[in-house]
Every structure is written in structure tokens, then in C-alpha cells.
Amino acid sequence: MYPIASHWLNYIDGQWSDSSQRLTVNNPGTAEPVATIAQATVADAERALLAARRCADSGLLTRARPAQRVTWLLRIAEEIRAVADEGAWVLCQENGKRLSDARDEFIEAARYFEYYAGMADKIEGTSIPLGNGYMDFTLYDPMGVSAQIVPWNFPVSICARSLAPALAAGNAVVIKSPELSPLGMCVLIRAIANAGLPDGAVNLICGRGREVGSYLVSHRAVDQIVFTGSVPTGQSILRDAAQHAIPSVMELGGKSAAIAFADADREQLLASVQSGIFFNAGQVCSAMSRLLVQREIYEDVVEAVVAMAEGLSVGLGQDNADLTPVVSAGQLTGIEALCRRAIEEGAVAVTGGEAFADRAGHFMRPTVFRDVTADMCIAQEEVFGPVLAIMPFDTEEQAIAIANGTEFGLVAGVFTQDISRAMRCTRRLKSGQVFVNEWYAGGIETPFGGVGLSGFGREKGQEALYSYVRTKNVAIRIAGE
Ligand code: NAD
């Protein structure tokens, strides 16, 4: 347990900065306030953008040898590891997530900086043969100012996911933290501020999305937008960004399906279902929100999943309960409303379907719907809560059609012992990532992103670094050849 400061600030141009307005951050497990944070205004956003612009234009991030950026990023990773316990406590209190998962977020954040430190001095162009009389090569320039908008479900690791490659490539960054869970990110940025980067390289503001977020993404000083959040917000940002044709990475929502064939290893499958839909109270963009089960094992799997869901411990994040609260009263209301609609449409809630009425915090019962059909809202809309829709299928063909039958395409999963079937399905699944026999296999090293309404561009892995640079081609005429 760590004492939590009662008031938190924004970080602009190398200084911690207060504001006349405040946002209150509440503990989702108790619905009690944790602290307040300075609510950034449009004027704060302007200062942050100008600081980032100055830093980017000064060349301070790129003038030295790339080895300087390697040193900065490794130092940042060290500083983050040093605050992981304290930061985890803060994140667990404001967000409701398990303390161990909150700590994992800080360690993952450190890993992003180590990983992209390894790439910061290897951003190499290519030489293109044009025959005698010419020389041609490519350079990778940083974009300049990267505006990064972060959601509340994994604020620390998602912040690091975009910030680390942006800095590795030599960009200056303005980050907007989410209103519901901004404090852990302040601990992260405090650690980063110790690493000796030039002022203005990293700026953090916490403001209302529609006011400050929208101001950021329509500003001329911005050279790139990285957005992680919901589909409607992503669409609104794309409209704003269109004014200055600002290139964007969009990491949006999902309605991801796991396909369980009759020969699936039952233990592997159940462990994956538990983490797939109940980890972080189901508030994961790549949650396993649909489970497609082959008819021969359907009844057995439904029974086992319901028993597992009913056996979960429910409680506070600080006690590392299996199922923790959802982030806010509004989030809980939305989840319950979608469950009610599903029941009206004929889906059967074998367990759950509503909130715990007797708890002070925002606790949703672990919920399992069976006999869901592809046209029901619970099969089509993102819930972002601990709610699983189970659907039967007979053939591989049918399973693929159901899995691909939404507007989303973030991740998908196949559970089978038949490698050829796994590979056939993998090729046909419409998603940015496919898990075979373990949900959430993969890591910071593996490219991640969506198709369809799940977005575009890739984060994580080597590929993500190239979202943070622009290619410049240099074509030279050589006299005398
Ligand atoms: P959200 O879209 O409500 O908010 C995300 C961020 O956008 C917040 O910081 C918010 O303040 C800001 N924002 C809101 N309106 C804005 C506007 N008009 N202009 C600019 N910024 C604005 O999403 P959320 O509720 O915080 O997060 C949940 C959603 O995020 C889910 O749909 C989930 O699937 C998605 N998500 C996706 C990924 C991914 O990597 N694909 C990861 C995590 C979450």
C-alpha cells in the first residue's frame, strides 16, 4: 500500500502544471474518490503542442547519434521498473484492476522501451539501384509531433506502446490521458521525466475528450495521430484529422471469436476462456467475447464454462480477485443494458446477466449467454465487460462464416489438435491476429491491430516503428557516369 497524492498535475514542456479546473478520479471497487487531477484546458493543449513542436523542430531528438536515443530509452525502462510497485498501487485504486495485473502493466511498459531501444539505432533505409548515372536511397525521417490519445482499460501499457516507438524514431509527443484512469500514467511520465530527455519531448495532459482531445487532433502542429479507443470516437477523430490530412493509427474495438473444434484440448480451452473474457473484467479490446463451439462438445463446454464463471472469486483489485469491478457506473449501466437487449432477443443467460446489487462498487456478474445466434446484438456489438456469448456450429465452413460475420476484425482464435485445420482457419479469419490454442498468446513483439471497424495501422513489434517515420527518397544524378 502506498500513500496516493490528493491532487495530480499535467506535464507540459518539462514542468508539472496545474489548472483552475479539476477532475475527480474514483475507485471503481468502492465508488469513493481516490484523488483529483488538473483538468487540462484547450490553452494547456496549445502549450503542450507548441512545446512538442519546438522540441521536434529543434532537432534535439535526432541531431545526436541514434545511440543517444538508445541510452534515453534504456534509462526510461530502468526508471519505470523502479516505480512499478508504487504505480501499480495507484493504477489498481483508480482503475479497479488486479494489483498483479497493474504491476504487469508497468513491467510491460518498461519492456516496450527496452524493445524499441534495440531498434532506435537500426532504422535503416534501403539503396535502390537505378543504373549508371544515378544513386538512389531512402531515409526514414521522424514524423515530428505525435498526438497520442489513450483509453482507460490499459492506460499505462497502451501509453508506453505508442510512446516508446515514437521516441525511438525521434518524435516529440503530446499524450492525452483518459478522464477515468489518468493517475497511473502520471507515475509513468514522472519516471520518464527522470531520464533526461529535452523539454517538450514528452507532454501529458488530462482533459475532456470532446474538448481537449478533439482540439489536439485537429491542430496544424500535429504530424501524426495515434488513437486507441472506441469506434465512434475513432470515426470522429478521423473526421477532425481530415482537415489537415493528418496520418493516423486507429486501434479500435472488437468482437473477437474463438472457434473450439471437438478435438480441442479442454484444459487449454477453459484456461483461455477464463482469461479471454474475465481478465480485466472483460474490458479488453481483444477479449474473447464470442465462443463458437462445435456441436458434439457444445453441452459439455457450456457446462464447464458456466461452472468456471460461477467459481470465480469476485472482489477488489488490491485483493487480486479473479473478477474485479468495471471502471465506472456508466460502463456498468451500458453492459447491463446490452444484456437486457440480448435476453429480449432470445439469448439465454445461463449465469449472470446483471450487476451485483449488494456491492458498493461497479461489479458485473460474470455472464455466459448460450444459444446466441449471429443476428443478436450480443453477437454483433462490443460489450466491454465480463460477458461471453456462446454459439454452436457444425462445420468448419459455418464457424468461419460466423467468426467473420461482424464489422470488427481485431483478433480471432482456433482451438484444435489438427494443425492443417488450424492453418486453414487462420488463413480465412478476417482479423489482425490469430491465436491458436491459447488466447492472448503473443506479446509486445507481435504486431497488433485491426481490420474493418477494429481500425488500421499496427502497434507492437518491429512493424509498429514504421508508423512513426516517413519515408523520404533521395534520387541523385551523378555527372560523368
Ligand atoms: P473512448 O473512445 O471513449 O475514449 C478513448 C480516449 O479518447 C479517451 O482519452 C477520451 O477522452 C478520448 N476522446 C473522446 N472523445 C474524443 C474526441 N472527440 N476527440 C479526441 N479524443 C476523444 O474509449 P474508452 O471508453 O476509453 O475505451 C474503450 C474502447 O477502446 C473500446 O471500444 C475498446 O475496444 C477500445 N480499445 C482498443 C484497443 C486496441 O488496441 N485496439 C485497446 C484498448 C481499448
XYZ file of C-alpha atoms and ligand atoms in Angstrom:
525
model
C 0.000 0.000 0.000
C 1.336 3.422 -0.971
C 0.026 6.874 0.011
C -1.662 8.494 -3.014
C -1.267 12.262 -3.503
C -4.620 14.019 -3.250
C -4.043 16.145 -6.390
C -2.181 15.382 -9.640
C -0.888 17.631 -12.424
C -0.313 17.756 -16.171
C 3.229 17.640 -17.570
C 3.946 20.318 -20.169
C 7.310 21.437 -21.580
C 9.284 19.778 -18.800
C 7.162 21.231 -15.938
C 4.290 19.882 -13.847
C 1.389 22.235 -14.399
C -1.891 22.849 -12.527
C -5.189 24.100 -13.923
C -8.110 26.016 -12.471
C -10.436 23.077 -13.200
C -10.246 19.618 -11.660
C -11.449 16.130 -12.463
C -12.209 13.668 -9.675
C -10.946 10.129 -10.111
C -12.947 7.425 -8.303
C -12.143 3.913 -7.150
C -14.437 1.581 -9.149
C -14.364 -1.012 -6.355
C -15.738 1.335 -3.692
C -17.116 4.272 -5.727
C -15.079 6.534 -3.365
C -12.834 9.322 -4.700
C -9.117 8.494 -4.991
C -7.746 11.927 -5.924
C -8.266 14.894 -8.220
C -6.277 15.797 -11.321
C -5.818 19.137 -13.058
C -8.274 19.154 -15.960
C -6.336 20.416 -18.964
C -7.936 23.177 -20.994
C -7.578 23.956 -24.663
C -4.923 26.535 -23.662
C -2.940 23.766 -21.930
C -3.253 21.602 -25.040
C -1.937 24.524 -27.116
C 1.076 24.972 -24.794
C 1.818 21.248 -24.909
C 1.614 21.191 -28.710
C 3.847 24.232 -29.111
C 6.399 22.733 -26.706
C 6.387 19.483 -28.691
C 6.643 21.405 -31.968
C 9.645 23.391 -30.685
C 11.315 20.219 -29.464
C 10.699 18.393 -32.756
C 11.914 21.344 -34.852
C 14.996 21.932 -32.670
C 16.453 18.627 -33.850
C 17.453 17.853 -30.239
C 15.968 14.374 -30.528
C 17.699 13.493 -33.780
C 20.863 15.593 -34.009
C 22.996 13.307 -31.859
C 23.909 9.799 -32.969
C 20.970 7.360 -32.635
C 22.873 5.762 -29.753
C 21.722 8.750 -27.664
C 18.098 7.668 -28.102
C 19.054 4.094 -27.196
C 20.521 5.415 -23.940
C 17.429 7.532 -23.205
C 15.035 4.640 -23.796
C 17.017 2.191 -21.679
C 17.199 4.753 -18.884
C 13.423 5.239 -19.119
C 12.909 1.468 -18.795
C 15.040 1.432 -15.644
C 13.124 4.348 -14.155
C 9.794 2.651 -14.904
C 10.880 -0.587 -13.227
C 11.828 1.462 -10.154
C 8.270 2.838 -9.785
C 6.407 -0.339 -10.769
C 5.146 -1.179 -7.261
C 4.015 2.336 -6.441
C 2.500 2.837 -9.897
C 0.685 -0.494 -9.694
C -0.971 0.548 -6.449
C -2.165 3.839 -7.927
C -3.426 2.160 -11.116
C -5.215 -0.566 -9.144
C -7.002 2.022 -6.971
C -8.153 4.277 -9.806
C -8.970 1.578 -12.344
C -10.204 -1.347 -10.253
C -7.920 -3.879 -11.946
C -5.994 -6.576 -10.065
C -2.848 -5.300 -8.370
C -0.760 -8.023 -10.042
C -2.130 -7.029 -13.469
C -1.450 -3.366 -12.726
C 2.153 -4.259 -11.900
C 2.382 -6.280 -15.126
C 1.331 -3.125 -16.992
C 4.313 -1.205 -15.622
C 6.694 -4.069 -16.414
C 5.222 -4.299 -19.918
C 5.693 -0.543 -20.254
C 9.384 -0.948 -19.352
C 9.651 -3.782 -21.896
C 8.324 -1.529 -24.683
C 11.137 0.937 -24.008
C 13.759 -1.842 -23.919
C 12.392 -3.360 -27.114
C 12.326 -0.109 -29.082
C 15.707 0.932 -27.593
C 17.002 -2.062 -29.534
C 15.605 -0.584 -32.746
C 16.414 3.103 -32.246
C 19.850 2.755 -33.903
C 18.649 0.380 -36.636
C 16.151 2.494 -38.555
C 17.937 1.859 -41.811
C 16.892 2.892 -45.287
C 17.489 0.995 -48.475
C 19.603 1.680 -51.521
C 17.748 1.357 -54.814
C 19.704 0.542 -57.996
C 18.828 2.871 -60.908
C 21.742 2.038 -63.184
C 24.754 4.139 -64.128
C 24.394 7.870 -63.685
C 22.139 7.629 -60.642
C 22.242 6.862 -56.984
C 19.079 6.420 -55.007
C 18.359 5.694 -51.343
C 15.644 6.115 -48.724
C 15.761 7.938 -45.402
C 13.327 7.476 -42.521
C 12.546 10.872 -41.009
C 10.576 11.163 -37.778
C 7.001 12.353 -38.302
C 7.569 15.345 -35.975
C 4.809 15.803 -33.386
C 2.799 12.714 -32.471
C -0.554 13.231 -30.679
C -1.485 10.109 -28.751
C -4.901 9.507 -27.219
C -5.134 6.753 -24.646
C -8.139 4.797 -23.243
C -8.711 3.799 -19.607
C -8.550 -0.001 -19.816
C -4.738 -0.397 -20.001
C -3.628 3.225 -19.750
C -0.014 2.587 -18.719
C 0.898 -0.149 -21.175
C -1.014 1.434 -24.072
C 0.709 4.765 -23.390
C 4.126 3.058 -23.480
C 3.156 1.056 -26.576
C 2.942 4.237 -28.662
C 5.363 6.489 -26.790
C 8.359 4.123 -26.951
C 8.463 3.694 -30.759
C 7.635 7.391 -31.236
C 10.674 8.426 -29.169
C 12.861 5.712 -30.711
C 12.168 7.284 -34.110
C 12.892 10.824 -32.807
C 9.396 12.305 -32.464
C 8.093 14.679 -29.796
C 4.823 13.574 -28.227
C 1.678 15.018 -26.662
C -0.334 12.391 -24.814
C -3.930 12.795 -23.682
C -4.763 10.537 -20.770
C -8.287 9.172 -20.192
C -10.533 11.029 -17.736
C -11.437 7.847 -15.814
C -7.947 6.498 -15.138
C -5.205 9.117 -15.586
C -3.103 8.756 -12.406
C -1.008 5.672 -13.205
C 0.076 7.470 -16.378
C 1.315 10.380 -14.234
C 3.539 7.920 -12.334
C 4.775 6.586 -15.681
C 5.559 10.074 -17.013
C 7.259 11.060 -13.738
C 9.605 8.111 -14.265
C 10.177 9.121 -17.901
C 10.879 12.712 -16.849
C 13.888 11.449 -14.852
C 15.580 10.122 -17.967
C 16.949 13.485 -19.148
C 15.072 13.976 -22.440
C 14.859 17.550 -23.764
C 11.911 19.628 -22.502
C 8.874 19.265 -24.730
C 9.805 15.758 -25.918
C 7.046 14.205 -23.794
C 3.953 16.091 -22.652
C 0.984 14.655 -20.765
C -2.390 16.331 -20.442
C -5.599 15.048 -18.958
C -8.663 16.726 -20.403
C -12.123 16.038 -21.695
C -12.066 14.060 -24.936
C -14.596 16.118 -26.838
C -12.890 19.394 -25.913
C -9.147 18.834 -25.489
C -8.854 15.561 -27.426
C -10.691 16.959 -30.379
C -8.603 20.176 -30.245
C -5.393 18.131 -30.385
C -6.372 16.019 -33.355
C -7.473 18.958 -35.474
C -4.381 21.081 -34.806
C -1.953 22.030 -37.559
C 1.050 21.414 -35.292
C 0.263 17.694 -35.228
C 2.027 15.451 -37.744
C 0.574 12.126 -36.667
C -2.278 10.785 -34.528
C -2.266 7.520 -32.618
C -5.683 6.752 -31.215
C -6.728 3.793 -29.100
C -10.370 3.736 -28.080
C -13.900 3.214 -29.268
C -15.168 3.149 -32.845
C -17.386 6.289 -32.633
C -14.510 8.326 -31.158
C -12.126 6.976 -33.796
C -14.531 7.997 -36.548
C -14.894 11.475 -35.058
C -11.090 11.823 -34.860
C -10.705 10.760 -38.473
C -13.135 13.497 -39.499
C -11.152 16.065 -37.456
C -7.815 14.782 -38.779
C -9.067 15.101 -42.349
C -8.881 18.908 -42.098
C -5.076 18.747 -42.260
C -4.803 15.244 -43.731
C -3.004 14.045 -40.606
C -1.910 10.394 -40.886
C -3.408 8.211 -38.163
C -3.088 4.875 -36.467
C -6.501 3.654 -35.269
C -6.676 0.909 -32.639
C -10.407 0.465 -32.108
C -12.811 -2.085 -30.665
C -13.518 -5.743 -31.324
C -15.992 -8.616 -31.167
C -13.471 -11.387 -31.347
C -14.399 -15.051 -31.716
C -12.703 -18.240 -30.592
C -13.582 -21.379 -32.586
C -13.467 -24.532 -30.462
C -13.448 -27.741 -32.526
C -14.441 -31.064 -30.998
C -10.803 -32.174 -30.715
C -9.703 -29.090 -28.744
C -7.687 -29.679 -25.597
C -10.357 -28.979 -22.969
C -7.966 -27.665 -20.298
C -6.255 -25.265 -22.699
C -9.635 -24.109 -23.931
C -11.098 -23.427 -20.485
C -7.995 -21.575 -19.282
C -8.199 -19.435 -22.424
C -11.902 -18.733 -21.960
C -11.275 -17.602 -18.385
C -8.522 -15.160 -19.299
C -10.127 -14.339 -22.638
C -13.337 -12.912 -21.226
C -12.854 -12.371 -17.481
C -9.327 -10.863 -17.354
C -9.604 -7.118 -16.589
C -13.366 -7.698 -16.123
C -13.642 -8.259 -19.867
C -12.609 -4.667 -20.588
C -10.125 -5.670 -23.252
C -10.380 -4.686 -26.914
C -9.216 -8.179 -27.902
C -11.448 -10.016 -25.405
C -12.873 -13.393 -26.414
C -16.428 -12.099 -26.448
C -17.748 -14.902 -28.693
C -17.063 -18.599 -28.227
C -18.070 -20.799 -31.177
C -18.304 -24.446 -30.128
C -18.673 -27.499 -32.382
C -21.997 -29.225 -31.711
C -20.514 -32.559 -30.432
C -18.936 -30.836 -27.409
C -21.349 -27.908 -27.085
C -23.277 -29.034 -23.974
C -20.121 -30.141 -22.153
C -18.299 -26.895 -22.900
C -21.260 -24.722 -21.894
C -21.486 -26.595 -18.600
C -17.746 -26.311 -17.909
C -17.628 -22.603 -18.794
C -20.615 -21.829 -16.563
C -19.025 -23.762 -13.658
C -15.768 -21.859 -14.170
C -17.597 -18.482 -14.291
C -19.581 -19.266 -11.151
C -16.409 -20.350 -9.357
C -14.566 -17.063 -9.918
C -13.740 -15.017 -6.852
C -15.229 -11.544 -7.125
C -13.662 -8.637 -5.289
C -11.284 -5.720 -5.216
C -8.261 -5.439 -7.439
C -5.994 -4.974 -4.440
C -7.016 -8.464 -3.246
C -6.213 -9.917 -6.681
C -9.737 -11.312 -7.077
C -10.438 -13.250 -10.291
C -13.175 -10.820 -11.293
C -12.768 -7.146 -10.470
C -15.167 -4.211 -10.945
C -15.747 -2.465 -14.240
C -14.402 1.043 -14.461
C -17.467 3.208 -13.803
C -21.180 3.314 -13.081
C -21.752 4.387 -16.708
C -19.818 1.394 -18.015
C -21.839 -0.951 -15.791
C -25.145 0.563 -16.944
C -24.153 0.075 -20.588
C -23.183 -3.574 -20.026
C -26.460 -4.320 -18.226
C -28.480 -2.618 -20.958
C -26.850 -4.754 -23.659
C -27.512 -7.906 -21.600
C -31.194 -6.949 -21.261
C -31.481 -6.465 -25.023
C -29.827 -9.854 -25.606
C -32.367 -11.529 -23.317
C -35.238 -9.756 -25.106
C -33.849 -11.105 -28.389
C -33.914 -14.676 -27.033
C -30.363 -15.257 -25.793
C -30.289 -17.381 -22.630
C -28.214 -16.034 -19.719
C -27.168 -19.304 -18.088
C -25.389 -17.337 -15.404
C -25.143 -13.613 -14.631
C -26.833 -11.079 -16.915
C -26.950 -8.314 -14.340
C -24.841 -6.394 -11.819
C -24.305 -7.424 -8.207
C -26.955 -5.384 -6.416
C -25.359 -5.654 -2.986
C -21.918 -4.216 -3.718
C -20.858 -0.591 -3.358
C -18.593 -0.664 -6.415
C -19.352 -1.342 -10.069
C -19.414 -5.144 -10.155
C -20.958 -7.011 -13.078
C -21.779 -10.679 -12.551
C -19.683 -12.975 -14.753
C -22.142 -13.637 -17.547
C -22.498 -16.503 -20.002
C -25.108 -16.453 -22.772
C -25.829 -19.680 -24.646
C -27.676 -20.365 -27.894
C -26.705 -16.985 -29.265
C -27.410 -16.518 -32.962
C -25.376 -14.366 -35.321
C -28.069 -11.709 -35.722
C -28.387 -10.924 -31.991
C -26.905 -7.719 -30.583
C -24.778 -9.772 -28.172
C -23.124 -11.421 -31.202
C -22.539 -8.154 -33.043
C -21.841 -5.326 -30.560
C -18.831 -4.828 -28.331
C -19.832 -5.239 -24.653
C -16.519 -4.363 -22.992
C -17.404 -6.317 -19.865
C -17.319 -9.881 -18.451
C -19.958 -11.198 -20.836
C -19.466 -14.223 -23.082
C -21.730 -15.222 -25.992
C -21.568 -18.951 -26.798
C -22.754 -20.125 -30.213
C -22.926 -23.671 -31.636
C -21.657 -24.664 -35.102
C -21.441 -27.874 -37.130
C -18.846 -27.404 -39.865
C -15.578 -25.515 -40.326
C -17.209 -23.522 -43.106
C -20.021 -22.427 -40.820
C -17.613 -21.488 -37.996
C -15.570 -19.247 -40.293
C -18.713 -17.553 -41.599
C -19.942 -16.792 -38.061
C -16.498 -15.653 -36.861
C -16.128 -13.302 -39.858
C -19.732 -12.134 -39.649
C -19.285 -8.856 -37.762
C -17.967 -5.467 -38.822
C -14.956 -5.903 -36.495
C -11.748 -7.864 -37.018
C -9.239 -7.423 -34.210
C -8.225 -10.941 -33.133
C -9.600 -14.468 -33.515
C -8.753 -17.878 -32.080
C -8.761 -21.521 -33.160
C -8.700 -24.428 -30.720
C -7.931 -27.797 -32.339
C -5.269 -30.520 -32.383
C -5.391 -30.612 -36.185
C -2.642 -28.329 -37.478
C -3.945 -28.287 -41.040
C -7.382 -27.210 -39.873
C -5.803 -24.549 -37.648
C -3.851 -23.193 -40.622
C -6.857 -23.295 -42.978
C -8.876 -21.302 -40.459
C -6.003 -18.913 -39.803
C -5.815 -18.010 -43.471
C -9.559 -17.398 -43.724
C -10.181 -15.496 -40.497
C -10.690 -11.780 -41.021
C -8.624 -10.330 -38.186
C -5.302 -8.677 -37.424
C -4.106 -11.524 -35.221
C -4.994 -15.224 -34.820
C -4.345 -17.186 -31.628
C -4.021 -20.966 -31.965
C -4.669 -22.954 -28.770
C -4.005 -20.038 -26.412
C -5.905 -16.767 -26.219
C -3.575 -13.767 -25.688
C -0.550 -15.721 -26.930
C 1.795 -13.138 -28.415
C 3.364 -10.145 -26.727
C 4.937 -6.752 -27.204
C 6.991 -8.276 -30.048
C 3.968 -9.260 -32.167
C 2.232 -6.748 -34.474
C -1.271 -5.886 -33.325
C -4.148 -4.049 -34.980
C -7.424 -4.480 -36.729
C -9.305 -4.772 -39.968
C -12.741 -3.291 -40.630
C -14.153 -1.273 -37.734
C -11.331 -2.518 -35.495
C -9.098 0.069 -37.159
C -5.904 0.245 -39.195
C -2.167 0.585 -38.710
C -0.188 -1.703 -36.438
C 1.203 -1.295 -32.928
C 3.774 -3.544 -31.187
C 6.623 -5.407 -32.801
C 9.151 -4.128 -35.332
C 6.438 -3.230 -37.801
C 4.954 -0.586 -35.486
C 8.121 1.503 -35.575
C 7.440 2.326 -39.226
C 4.185 4.053 -38.267
C 6.340 6.698 -36.565
C 8.558 7.628 -39.533
C 8.059 8.964 -43.035
C 9.974 7.612 -45.960
C 11.972 10.151 -47.931
C 13.521 9.032 -51.175
C 16.717 10.693 -52.395
C 17.352 10.395 -56.126
C 20.748 11.671 -57.310
C 22.055 12.297 -60.830
C 25.794 11.624 -60.940
C 27.656 13.540 -63.613
C 30.271 11.721 -65.653
C 28.897 8.180 -65.307
P -13.266 6.276 -25.834
O -13.278 6.272 -27.302
O -14.477 6.702 -25.116
O -12.091 7.192 -25.276
C -10.733 6.986 -25.622
C -9.976 8.285 -25.487
O -10.464 9.197 -26.465
C -10.135 8.978 -24.129
O -8.882 9.522 -23.756
C -11.134 10.092 -24.448
O -11.007 11.200 -23.605
C -10.739 10.454 -25.866
N -11.771 11.131 -26.653
C -13.120 11.054 -26.510
N -13.735 11.795 -27.456
C -12.762 12.355 -28.215
C -12.761 13.205 -29.365
N -13.886 13.630 -29.931
N -11.560 13.551 -29.897
C -10.406 13.092 -29.365
N -10.353 12.306 -28.278
C -11.512 11.928 -27.708
O -12.840 4.797 -25.406
P -12.720 4.198 -23.936
O -14.100 4.007 -23.405
O -11.733 4.984 -23.150
O -12.037 2.787 -24.246
C -12.766 1.678 -24.613
C -12.687 1.438 -26.124
O -11.322 1.378 -26.519
C -13.264 0.096 -26.512
O -14.036 0.236 -27.681
C -12.029 -0.761 -26.795
O -12.256 -1.829 -27.664
C -11.083 0.240 -27.345
N -9.673 -0.216 -27.162
C -8.963 -0.608 -28.268
C -7.657 -1.087 -28.108
C -6.844 -1.523 -29.291
O -5.618 -1.600 -29.168
N -7.440 -1.842 -30.430
C -7.078 -1.131 -26.843
C -7.842 -0.711 -25.756
C -9.142 -0.243 -25.931
